[in-house]
Amino acid sequence: MEQRKLLRKYTKSIQVLQYFKNIQQDALIKDVREIPEIFHLDHFQNYYVHSALKKENPNVEISISDHAFARWNERVSTESNITELTNKLNYLNQSLSRIDFATPSVGVIDNDIVFTYVQLDLSVIVTTFYGRISQKHVLANFENLQHFNMIEDDSVDLQLNDELLDKLVTLPLPAQRMIFKGSQARYVLDEFRDVHRSLFILTVESSTKKQLKFFYSDRLQNVELEHSVRKALTIMGHEALVFKQIEEQYSLTH
């Protein structure tokens, strides 16, 4: 059966709600196989589903103090440019809903990176970064940060060594995101890329469940996809991948 007929048979129409394509010039990641660990997908699926399906996030403009930028490079990851980091944070907040302003003074990025801030109208100023919960577990109880001096925090031992800082990915950004609706569910499909493969993270929200799954473009064995998800992938430019996945799922031959 020719490819076009297969695609018509195993895909169906969707309603595209939002589509961000090539949303960051530096979206290419060194190795997308690190992403599941970075997002703790095996243990924090509920968080990723919540952030991906969140309807909106405060439409504020984030800026970073010089003090906070210095702490980022000591406690979070290496970032050479404060402007680039600022742009990433605004994108994470406004488009990807991956920043949680958990209290009036403490925020968390990707359920991991803890920072303090002050807000003036629609302007948020990050005053310091305390670090990563995944590396400094004491930060998990971030409500207690109010007992620390939120600006002059040098006495708190939260610094990471240079070797670890160099290994930690700053902020993984998807190369593409599509939010769409099928007949029974709402989906968010993120594509992360490196030079060898893509990682797709799919979140699904229906009347009965919220779930997350992820798969790689070069590992389609045992990957089962809905007709609507295949349609989204073809719109995102992955028609050949969809055809291969159909062959794998339904044990078809050329």
GROMACS .gro file of C-alpha atoms in nm:
model
  254
    1MET     CA    1   0.000   0.000   0.000
    2GLU     CA    2   0.149   0.336  -0.094
    3GLN     CA    3   0.245   0.582   0.177
    4ARG     CA    4  -0.031   0.835   0.109
    5LYS     CA    5  -0.301   0.574   0.150
    6LEU     CA    6  -0.143   0.452   0.473
    7LEU     CA    7  -0.129   0.805   0.609
    8ARG     CA    8  -0.494   0.866   0.525
    9LYS     CA    9  -0.593   0.538   0.689
   10TYR     CA   10  -0.390   0.579   1.009
   11THR     CA   11  -0.423   0.954   1.073
   12LYS     CA   12  -0.721   1.179   1.133
   13SER     CA   13  -0.801   1.549   1.135
   14ILE     CA   14  -0.704   1.756   1.438
   15GLN     CA   15  -0.768   2.107   1.562
   16VAL     CA   16  -0.436   2.289   1.603
   17LEU     CA   17  -0.464   2.532   1.895
   18GLN     CA   18  -0.104   2.660   1.901
   19TYR     CA   19   0.207   2.577   1.703
   20PHE     CA   20   0.554   2.709   1.782
   21LYS     CA   21   0.812   2.613   1.520
   22ASN     CA   22   1.188   2.664   1.560
   23ILE     CA   23   1.107   2.870   1.862
   24GLN     CA   24   1.465   2.908   1.980
   25GLN     CA   25   1.771   2.942   1.760
   26ASP     CA   26   1.977   2.753   2.019
   27ALA     CA   27   1.719   2.478   2.061
   28LEU     CA   28   1.963   2.207   1.945
   29ILE     CA   29   2.061   2.002   2.249
   30LYS     CA   30   2.386   1.810   2.294
   31ASP     CA   31   2.213   1.477   2.360
   32VAL     CA   32   1.835   1.447   2.387
   33ARG     CA   33   1.875   1.117   2.572
   34GLU     CA   34   1.960   1.328   2.878
   35ILE     CA   35   1.621   1.501   2.873
   36PRO     CA   36   1.414   1.233   3.055
   37GLU     CA   37   1.660   1.245   3.344
   38ILE     CA   38   1.668   1.625   3.345
   39PHE     CA   39   1.291   1.643   3.366
   40HIS     CA   40   1.276   1.341   3.600
   41LEU     CA   41   1.009   1.201   3.370
   42ASP     CA   42   1.005   0.866   3.544
   43HIS     CA   43   0.926   1.022   3.883
   44PHE     CA   44   0.769   1.364   3.816
   45GLN     CA   45   0.528   1.291   3.533
   46ASN     CA   46   0.247   1.473   3.709
   47TYR     CA   47   0.453   1.793   3.714
   48TYR     CA   48   0.537   1.785   3.344
   49VAL     CA   49   0.175   1.710   3.256
   50HIS     CA   50   0.062   1.998   3.477
   51SER     CA   51   0.305   2.248   3.322
   52ALA     CA   52   0.237   2.140   2.964
   53LEU     CA   53  -0.140   2.152   3.002
   54LYS     CA   54  -0.157   2.466   3.216
   55LYS     CA   55  -0.391   2.704   3.040
   56GLU     CA   56  -0.193   3.020   3.119
   57ASN     CA   57   0.083   3.163   3.335
   58PRO     CA   58   0.117   3.516   3.470
   59ASN     CA   59   0.204   3.740   3.177
   60VAL     CA   60   0.492   3.911   3.352
   61GLU     CA   61   0.829   4.032   3.228
   62ILE     CA   62   1.120   3.867   3.410
   63SER     CA   63   1.455   4.034   3.471
   64ILE     CA   64   1.761   3.904   3.657
   65SER     CA   65   1.978   4.098   3.899
   66ASP     CA   66   2.356   4.080   3.860
   67HIS     CA   67   2.370   3.905   4.198
   68ALA     CA   68   2.121   3.642   4.080
   69PHE     CA   69   2.315   3.584   3.757
   70ALA     CA   70   2.634   3.523   3.955
   71ARG     CA   71   2.451   3.272   4.176
   72TRP     CA   72   2.313   3.094   3.867
   73ASN     CA   73   2.666   3.028   3.745
   74GLU     CA   74   2.767   2.897   4.089
   75ARG     CA   75   2.461   2.687   4.171
   76VAL     CA   76   2.264   2.597   3.859
   77SER     CA   77   2.467   2.578   3.537
   78THR     CA   78   2.713   2.776   3.329
   79GLU     CA   79   2.558   3.061   3.132
   80SER     CA   80   2.778   3.327   2.972
   81ASN     CA   81   2.518   3.590   2.890
   82ILE     CA   82   2.262   3.742   3.127
   83THR     CA   83   2.048   3.860   2.835
   84GLU     CA   84   2.022   3.509   2.689
   85LEU     CA   85   1.929   3.364   3.028
   86THR     CA   86   1.667   3.636   3.076
   87ASN     CA   87   1.516   3.562   2.735
   88LYS     CA   88   1.503   3.190   2.814
   89LEU     CA   89   1.326   3.249   3.144
   90ASN     CA   90   1.065   3.472   2.982
   91TYR     CA   91   1.008   3.212   2.712
   92LEU     CA   92   0.980   2.933   2.970
   93ASN     CA   93   0.722   3.133   3.161
   94GLN     CA   94   0.511   3.289   2.888
   95SER     CA   95   0.508   3.011   2.627
   96LEU     CA   96   0.591   2.685   2.807
   97SER     CA   97   0.449   2.746   3.159
   98ARG     CA   98   0.754   2.584   3.316
   99ILE     CA   99   0.798   2.842   3.592
  100ASP     CA  100   0.588   2.813   3.905
  101PHE     CA  101   0.560   3.122   4.124
  102ALA     CA  102   0.500   2.898   4.423
  103THR     CA  103   0.482   3.171   4.689
  104PRO     CA  104   0.479   3.552   4.674
  105SER     CA  105   0.860   3.548   4.697
  106VAL     CA  106   0.983   3.203   4.582
  107GLY     CA  107   0.965   3.047   4.235
  108VAL     CA  108   1.064   2.708   4.092
  109ILE     CA  109   1.175   2.628   3.736
  110ASP     CA  110   1.109   2.277   3.601
  111ASN     CA  111   1.024   2.158   3.952
  112ASP     CA  112   1.396   2.183   4.029
  113ILE     CA  113   1.562   2.527   4.013
  114VAL     CA  114   1.466   2.745   4.312
  115PHE     CA  115   1.485   3.124   4.304
  116THR     CA  116   1.357   3.423   4.497
  117TYR     CA  117   1.197   3.727   4.341
  118VAL     CA  118   1.015   4.052   4.399
  119GLN     CA  119   0.722   4.163   4.184
  120LEU     CA  120   0.625   4.516   4.090
  121ASP     CA  121   0.305   4.518   3.884
  122LEU     CA  122   0.388   4.303   3.577
  123SER     CA  123   0.763   4.310   3.638
  124VAL     CA  124   0.936   4.022   3.819
  125ILE     CA  125   1.295   4.072   3.936
  126VAL     CA  126   1.486   3.755   4.026
  127THR     CA  127   1.693   3.842   4.333
  128THR     CA  128   1.888   3.518   4.370
  129PHE     CA  129   1.903   3.155   4.258
  130TYR     CA  130   1.937   2.909   4.545
  131GLY     CA  131   2.014   2.611   4.322
  132ARG     CA  132   1.869   2.276   4.217
  133ILE     CA  133   1.652   2.058   4.436
  134SER     CA  134   1.797   1.756   4.252
  135GLN     CA  135   2.146   1.851   4.372
  136LYS     CA  136   2.070   2.013   4.710
  137HIS     CA  137   1.775   1.830   4.861
  138VAL     CA  138   1.739   2.083   5.143
  139LEU     CA  139   1.585   2.315   4.884
  140ALA     CA  140   1.282   2.088   4.849
  141ASN     CA  141   1.141   2.259   5.156
  142PHE     CA  142   1.168   2.595   4.985
  143GLU     CA  143   0.910   2.760   5.209
  144ASN     CA  144   1.186   2.780   5.472
  145LEU     CA  145   1.394   3.004   5.247
  146GLN     CA  146   1.229   3.297   5.422
  147HIS     CA  147   1.460   3.220   5.717
  148PHE     CA  148   1.765   3.288   5.497
  149ASN     CA  149   1.877   3.633   5.393
  150MET     CA  150   1.732   3.639   5.043
  151ILE     CA  151   1.994   3.873   4.897
  152GLU     CA  152   2.317   3.831   5.093
  153ASP     CA  153   2.306   3.452   5.100
  154ASP     CA  154   2.678   3.376   5.077
  155SER     CA  155   2.674   3.192   5.410
  156VAL     CA  156   2.449   2.920   5.267
  157ASP     CA  157   2.657   2.635   5.119
  158LEU     CA  158   2.477   2.571   4.791
  159GLN     CA  159   2.759   2.606   4.541
  160LEU     CA  160   2.827   2.320   4.296
  161ASN     CA  161   3.170   2.222   4.169
  162ASP     CA  162   3.280   2.337   3.824
  163GLU     CA  163   3.279   1.986   3.674
  164LEU     CA  164   2.916   1.929   3.772
  165LEU     CA  165   2.810   2.276   3.658
  166ASP     CA  166   2.955   2.210   3.313
  167LYS     CA  167   2.760   1.883   3.284
  168LEU     CA  168   2.422   2.024   3.386
  169VAL     CA  169   2.209   2.136   3.092
  170THR     CA  170   2.099   2.494   3.139
  171LEU     CA  171   1.734   2.490   3.029
  172PRO     CA  172   1.624   2.234   2.769
  173LEU     CA  173   1.405   2.410   2.512
  174PRO     CA  174   1.191   2.233   2.253
  175ALA     CA  175   1.257   2.298   1.886
  176GLN     CA  176   0.883   2.266   1.821
  177ARG     CA  177   0.564   2.256   2.026
  178MET     CA  178   0.213   2.182   1.905
  179ILE     CA  179  -0.100   2.204   2.118
  180PHE     CA  180  -0.394   2.035   1.951
  181LYS     CA  181  -0.727   1.862   2.007
  182GLY     CA  182  -0.848   1.530   1.877
  183SER     CA  183  -1.200   1.397   1.909
  184GLN     CA  184  -1.164   1.298   2.274
  185ALA     CA  185  -0.850   1.458   2.417
  186ARG     CA  186  -0.623   1.761   2.422
  187TYR     CA  187  -0.253   1.710   2.348
  188VAL     CA  188   0.076   1.892   2.387
  189LEU     CA  189   0.360   1.757   2.172
  190ASP     CA  190   0.715   1.884   2.232
  191GLU     CA  191   1.009   1.797   2.007
  192PHE     CA  192   1.366   1.823   2.139
  193ARG     CA  193   1.652   1.776   1.891
  194ASP     CA  194   2.019   1.689   1.879
  195VAL     CA  195   2.227   1.620   1.568
  196HIS     CA  196   2.134   1.250   1.570
  197ARG     CA  197   1.770   1.220   1.678
  198SER     CA  198   1.460   1.383   1.816
  199LEU     CA  199   1.289   1.320   2.149
  200PHE     CA  200   0.913   1.372   2.155
  201ILE     CA  201   0.734   1.433   2.484
  202LEU     CA  202   0.357   1.395   2.458
  203THR     CA  203   0.109   1.498   2.724
  204VAL     CA  204  -0.255   1.397   2.699
  205GLU     CA  205  -0.558   1.535   2.881
  206SER     CA  206  -0.902   1.378   2.848
  207SER     CA  207  -1.213   1.370   3.066
  208THR     CA  208  -1.084   1.058   3.240
  209LYS     CA  209  -0.704   1.091   3.256
  210LYS     CA  210  -0.389   1.294   3.223
  211GLN     CA  211  -0.082   1.108   3.103
  212LEU     CA  212   0.266   1.151   2.961
  213LYS     CA  213   0.471   0.944   2.721
  214PHE     CA  214   0.799   1.001   2.540
  215PHE     CA  215   0.969   0.836   2.245
  216TYR     CA  216   1.272   0.882   2.020
  217SER     CA  217   1.270   0.922   1.642
  218ASP     CA  218   1.521   0.637   1.604
  219ARG     CA  219   1.352   0.397   1.850
  220LEU     CA  220   0.999   0.333   1.728
  221GLN     CA  221   0.970  -0.030   1.831
  222ASN     CA  222   0.679  -0.080   2.073
  223VAL     CA  223   0.570   0.284   2.031
  224GLU     CA  224   0.193   0.306   1.994
  225LEU     CA  225   0.043   0.637   1.881
  226GLU     CA  226  -0.310   0.763   1.830
  227HIS     CA  227  -0.425   0.865   1.482
  228SER     CA  228  -0.443   1.230   1.591
  229VAL     CA  229  -0.084   1.228   1.719
  230ARG     CA  230   0.039   1.091   1.387
  231LYS     CA  231  -0.142   1.376   1.212
  232ALA     CA  232   0.032   1.629   1.437
  233LEU     CA  233   0.370   1.474   1.360
  234THR     CA  234   0.308   1.501   0.985
  235ILE     CA  235   0.223   1.871   1.023
  236MET     CA  236   0.547   1.916   1.219
  237GLY     CA  237   0.740   1.777   0.922
  238HIS     CA  238   0.783   1.412   1.027
  239GLU     CA  239   0.586   1.227   0.761
  240ALA     CA  240   0.862   0.968   0.705
  241LEU     CA  241   0.880   0.900   1.079
  242VAL     CA  242   0.502   0.854   1.093
  243PHE     CA  243   0.509   0.609   0.805
  244LYS     CA  244   0.783   0.408   0.978
  245GLN     CA  245   0.589   0.410   1.305
  246ILE     CA  246   0.276   0.283   1.129
  247GLU     CA  247   0.476  -0.004   0.983
  248GLU     CA  248   0.616  -0.089   1.327
  249GLN     CA  249   0.285  -0.069   1.514
  250TYR     CA  250   0.083  -0.266   1.261
  251SER     CA  251   0.362  -0.499   1.144
  252LEU     CA  252   0.329  -0.387   0.783
  253THR     CA  253   0.581  -0.448   0.507
  254HIS     CA  254   0.663  -0.241   0.202
   0.00000   0.00000   0.00000
